[in-house]
Tab-separated table of C-alpha atoms in Angstrom:
chain	number	residue	atom	x	y	z
Q	1084	ASP	CA	92.013	13.872	76.152
Q	1085	ILE	CA	93.007	14.646	79.728
Q	1086	GLN	CA	93.381	11.465	81.769
Q	1087	MET	CA	92.223	11.455	85.369
Q	1088	THR	CA	93.649	8.910	87.812
Q	1089	GLN	CA	92.238	8.368	91.277
Q	1090	SER	CA	93.855	6.614	94.204
Q	1091	PRO	CA	93.138	4.409	95.887
Q	1092	SER	CA	90.582	2.483	93.844
Q	1093	SER	CA	88.967	1.406	97.090
Q	1094	LEU	CA	89.457	1.888	100.788
Q	1095	SER	CA	87.992	0.539	103.986
Q	1096	ALA	CA	87.139	2.934	106.783
Q	1097	SER	CA	85.079	3.260	109.939
Q	1098	VAL	CA	82.522	5.837	110.983
Q	1099	GLY	CA	84.369	8.833	112.358
Q	1100	ASP	CA	87.513	8.261	110.320
Q	1101	ARG	CA	89.167	10.968	108.283
Q	1102	VAL	CA	89.216	9.860	104.649
Q	1103	THR	CA	91.356	11.264	101.853
Q	1104	ILE	CA	90.993	10.484	98.146
Q	1105	THR	CA	93.487	11.677	95.558
Q	1106	CYS	CA	92.941	12.597	91.914
Q	1107	ARG	CA	95.746	13.307	89.463
Q	1108	ALA	CA	95.367	14.873	86.015
Q	1109	SER	CA	97.616	14.034	83.061
Q	1110	GLN	CA	98.250	17.763	82.540
Q	1111	SER	CA	97.574	20.945	84.427
Q	1112	ILE	CA	93.884	21.686	84.771
Q	1113	ARG	CA	94.342	24.708	87.020
Q	1114	ASN	CA	91.447	24.421	89.512
Q	1115	TYR	CA	88.916	22.968	87.066
Q	1116	LEU	CA	88.168	19.857	89.082
Q	1117	ASN	CA	84.846	18.533	90.361
Q	1118	TRP	CA	83.984	15.755	92.805
Q	1119	TYR	CA	80.875	13.569	92.743
Q	1120	GLN	CA	79.423	10.994	95.124
Q	1121	GLN	CA	77.520	7.995	93.760
Q	1122	LYS	CA	75.564	5.493	95.793
Q	1123	PRO	CA	74.524	2.097	94.370
Q	1124	GLY	CA	71.686	2.389	91.867
Q	1125	LYS	CA	71.668	6.169	92.079
Q	1126	ALA	CA	72.887	9.020	89.918
Q	1127	PRO	CA	76.079	10.840	90.834
Q	1128	LYS	CA	75.697	13.906	93.041
Q	1129	LEU	CA	77.919	16.963	92.710
Q	1130	LEU	CA	79.805	17.601	95.951
Q	1131	ILE	CA	82.542	20.066	95.066
Q	1132	HIS	CA	83.239	22.211	91.999
Q	1133	THR	CA	86.314	24.179	90.964
Q	1134	ALA	CA	88.470	22.089	93.283
Q	1135	SER	CA	87.328	23.519	96.605
Q	1136	SER	CA	83.869	25.097	96.341
Q	1137	LEU	CA	81.253	23.161	98.262
Q	1138	GLN	CA	78.018	22.666	96.345
Q	1139	SER	CA	74.951	24.051	98.094
Q	1140	GLY	CA	73.493	21.624	100.619
Q	1141	VAL	CA	76.613	19.457	100.896
Q	1142	PRO	CA	77.798	18.883	104.490
Q	1143	SER	CA	80.869	20.805	105.576
Q	1144	ARG	CA	82.725	17.594	106.484
Q	1145	PHE	CA	83.484	17.364	102.761
Q	1146	SER	CA	86.324	19.514	101.476
Q	1147	GLY	CA	88.461	19.692	98.367
Q	1148	SER	CA	91.883	21.073	97.665
Q	1149	GLY	CA	94.559	21.198	95.031
Q	1150	SER	CA	95.460	22.858	91.774
Q	1151	GLY	CA	97.448	22.051	88.677
Q	1152	THR	CA	97.587	18.262	88.479
Q	1153	ASP	CA	97.034	17.026	92.038
Q	1154	PHE	CA	93.788	17.214	93.950
Q	1155	THR	CA	92.333	15.835	97.161
Q	1156	LEU	CA	88.858	15.143	98.486
Q	1157	THR	CA	88.700	14.886	102.261
Q	1158	ILE	CA	85.877	13.674	104.483
Q	1159	SER	CA	86.765	14.941	107.935
Q	1160	SER	CA	84.611	12.499	109.912
Q	1161	LEU	CA	83.064	9.686	107.902
Q	1162	GLN	CA	79.341	9.235	108.447
Q	1163	PRO	CA	77.245	6.120	107.651
Q	1164	GLU	CA	75.685	7.839	104.638
Q	1165	ASP	CA	79.111	8.574	103.147
Q	1166	PHE	CA	79.861	4.975	102.146
Q	1167	ALA	CA	79.746	5.343	98.372
Q	1168	THR	CA	81.905	5.687	95.265
Q	1169	TYR	CA	83.551	9.032	94.579
Q	1170	TYR	CA	84.551	10.346	91.152
Q	1171	CYS	CA	86.649	13.302	90.116
Q	1172	GLN	CA	86.005	15.089	86.805
Q	1173	GLN	CA	88.139	17.610	84.969
Q	1174	SER	CA	86.311	20.656	83.616
Q	1175	TYR	CA	89.316	22.393	82.052
Q	1176	SER	CA	89.063	21.154	78.484
Q	1177	PRO	CA	86.438	19.080	76.699
Q	1178	PRO	CA	85.940	16.217	76.345
Q	1179	TRP	CA	85.196	16.251	80.048
Q	1180	THR	CA	86.714	13.162	81.628
Q	1181	PHE	CA	86.234	11.346	84.903
Q	1182	GLY	CA	88.483	9.364	87.180
Q	1183	GLN	CA	87.838	5.648	87.518
Q	1184	GLY	CA	86.266	6.072	90.948
Q	1185	THR	CA	87.160	5.350	94.564
Q	1186	LYS	CA	84.876	3.064	96.536
Q	1187	VAL	CA	84.674	3.836	100.256
Q	1188	GLU	CA	83.650	0.672	102.086
Q	1189	VAL	CA	82.876	-0.276	105.658
Q	1190	LYS	CA	85.887	-1.561	107.566
H	556	GLN	CA	63.340	22.403	92.224
H	557	LEU	CA	64.736	21.361	88.876
H	558	GLN	CA	64.246	17.696	88.024
H	559	LEU	CA	65.312	15.641	85.024
H	560	GLN	CA	63.859	12.331	83.863
H	561	GLU	CA	65.190	10.035	81.139
H	562	SER	CA	62.856	7.925	79.018
H	563	GLY	CA	63.205	5.539	76.116
H	564	PRO	CA	63.537	1.869	75.160
H	565	GLY	CA	65.508	-0.320	77.518
H	566	LEU	CA	66.523	-2.764	74.805
H	567	VAL	CA	68.049	-1.953	71.427
H	568	LYS	CA	69.267	-4.373	68.779
H	569	PRO	CA	72.856	-4.238	67.512
H	570	SER	CA	73.370	-1.895	64.541
H	571	GLU	CA	70.184	0.008	65.345
H	572	THR	CA	69.795	3.511	66.815
H	573	LEU	CA	69.439	4.194	70.528
H	574	SER	CA	67.032	7.059	71.252
H	575	LEU	CA	66.471	8.666	74.647
H	576	THR	CA	64.652	11.768	75.828
H	577	CYS	CA	65.236	13.841	78.939
H	578	THR	CA	62.274	15.794	80.271
H	579	VAL	CA	63.041	18.803	82.426
H	580	SER	CA	60.566	19.912	85.083
H	581	GLY	CA	60.620	22.649	87.673
H	582	GLY	CA	62.174	25.122	85.277
H	583	SER	CA	62.401	26.087	81.623
H	584	ILE	CA	65.072	24.504	79.491
H	585	SER	CA	65.526	27.783	77.631
H	586	SER	CA	65.151	30.396	80.345
H	587	SER	CA	68.312	29.734	82.320
H	588	SER	CA	70.860	29.796	79.496
H	589	ASP	CA	72.124	26.437	80.639
H	590	TYR	CA	73.807	23.564	78.914
H	591	TRP	CA	72.186	20.137	79.024
H	592	GLY	CA	74.207	16.974	78.758
H	593	TRP	CA	74.301	13.208	78.501
H	594	ILE	CA	76.658	10.966	80.463
H	595	ARG	CA	76.737	7.177	80.437
H	596	GLN	CA	78.034	4.455	82.731
H	597	PRO	CA	78.533	0.844	81.576
H	598	PRO	CA	77.543	-1.681	84.240
H	599	GLY	CA	80.144	-1.760	86.992
H	600	LYS	CA	82.323	0.835	85.275
H	601	GLY	CA	83.040	4.560	85.324
H	602	LEU	CA	81.430	7.625	83.811
H	603	GLU	CA	81.776	8.852	80.230
H	604	TRP	CA	80.609	12.247	78.985
H	605	ILE	CA	78.739	11.814	75.692
H	606	GLY	CA	77.959	15.397	74.792
H	607	SER	CA	76.057	18.561	75.631
H	608	ILE	CA	73.705	21.043	74.020
H	609	PHE	CA	73.094	24.711	74.705
H	610	TYR	CA	69.463	25.741	74.890
H	611	SER	CA	69.907	27.565	71.577
H	612	GLY	CA	70.937	24.315	69.888
H	613	ASN	CA	74.740	24.507	69.810
H	614	THR	CA	76.150	21.052	70.429
H	615	TYR	CA	79.423	19.636	71.717
H	616	TYR	CA	80.257	15.948	71.448
H	617	ASN	CA	82.908	13.649	72.822
H	618	PRO	CA	85.177	12.967	69.829
H	619	SER	CA	85.161	9.266	70.726
H	620	LEU	CA	81.440	9.118	69.911
H	621	LYS	CA	80.950	12.125	67.665
H	622	SER	CA	80.390	10.197	64.438
H	623	ARG	CA	77.464	8.277	65.969
H	624	VAL	CA	75.857	10.797	68.334
H	625	THR	CA	73.208	13.477	67.851
H	626	ILE	CA	71.819	15.621	70.651
H	627	SER	CA	68.867	17.907	70.028
H	628	VAL	CA	66.591	20.157	72.068
H	629	ASP	CA	62.844	20.777	71.896
H	630	THR	CA	62.151	23.898	73.933
H	631	SER	CA	58.386	23.637	73.319
H	632	LYS	CA	58.339	20.317	75.194
H	633	ASN	CA	61.079	21.255	77.676
H	634	GLN	CA	63.036	18.213	76.504
H	635	PHE	CA	66.357	17.320	74.990
H	636	SER	CA	67.221	14.083	73.261
H	637	LEU	CA	70.067	11.698	72.490
H	638	LYS	CA	70.526	9.439	69.499
H	639	VAL	CA	73.380	6.964	69.160
H	640	SER	CA	73.528	5.140	65.846
H	641	SER	CA	75.025	1.772	64.921
H	642	VAL	CA	75.044	0.541	68.510
H	643	THR	CA	77.011	-2.470	69.711
H	644	ALA	CA	77.185	-4.287	73.025
H	645	ALA	CA	79.779	-1.717	74.112
H	646	ASP	CA	76.995	0.883	74.196
H	647	THR	CA	75.167	-1.018	76.940
H	648	ALA	CA	75.078	1.382	79.866
H	649	VAL	CA	73.018	3.461	82.228
H	650	TYR	CA	72.415	6.740	80.433
H	651	TYR	CA	72.048	9.899	82.511
H	652	CYS	CA	70.932	13.358	81.515
H	653	ALA	CA	72.113	16.334	83.537
H	654	ARG	CA	72.245	20.100	83.569
H	655	GLY	CA	75.505	21.901	83.193
H	656	TRP	CA	78.621	22.500	81.147
H	657	ARG	CA	81.775	22.280	83.260
H	658	SER	CA	79.970	20.515	86.122
H	659	PHE	CA	76.763	18.519	86.178
H	660	ASP	CA	73.934	19.159	88.624
H	661	PRO	CA	71.269	17.925	88.947
H	662	TRP	CA	71.185	14.541	87.224
H	663	GLY	CA	68.290	12.393	86.138
H	664	GLN	CA	67.874	9.022	87.822
H	665	GLY	CA	69.335	7.237	84.800
H	666	THR	CA	67.970	4.605	82.463
H	667	LEU	CA	69.593	1.283	81.582
H	668	VAL	CA	69.870	0.591	77.872
H	669	THR	CA	70.914	-2.904	76.864
H	670	VAL	CA	72.133	-3.650	73.348
H	671	SER	CA	71.250	-7.221	72.480
H	672	SER	CA	69.532	-9.186	69.762
């Protein structure tokens, strides 16, 4: 199985901050990397697929980059509704696997 | 707008079989040539892909669960289902259904299944 490792596990930030979350794969996954946002008690929501393609309806302050083994999710200006847990997921080879999550908390 | 909704018992006894159904509304489960999947999340933990089914019935399972998992589809009811046999406390989780193969969107709201006697 491909292991996905996110960093940091949690971070504290303020509204308006630029936030960056990193995801590393245990082997090259080309650009087969997705990002999800999950709020407490809710299902995950797809934000970005294939590393950098914004899902329809997702605000443009979210962006993704990377290829191979290293990937980044960036929130350009953190909004109150963005405090949540973010997960990466590799879609290169089944079984599909997720990172352990990064919790974005209020500073 | 496509919507998914999980249903099934919230409590299952150890060694028994967990059974859940996902009902798809706002679209046909067989018209879009999509995959349909199950993902679970133990309380306070991360996400684990369980398996997926193509509308035609082809299935793909996570090897870690393959011996205990069955996913099936009922196109006449616009539903697909999950069975996990011989459950233990480690199977306690919120179970989500979702559309997709390489990425999952949309998701159902999730249903908590607790394994306890």
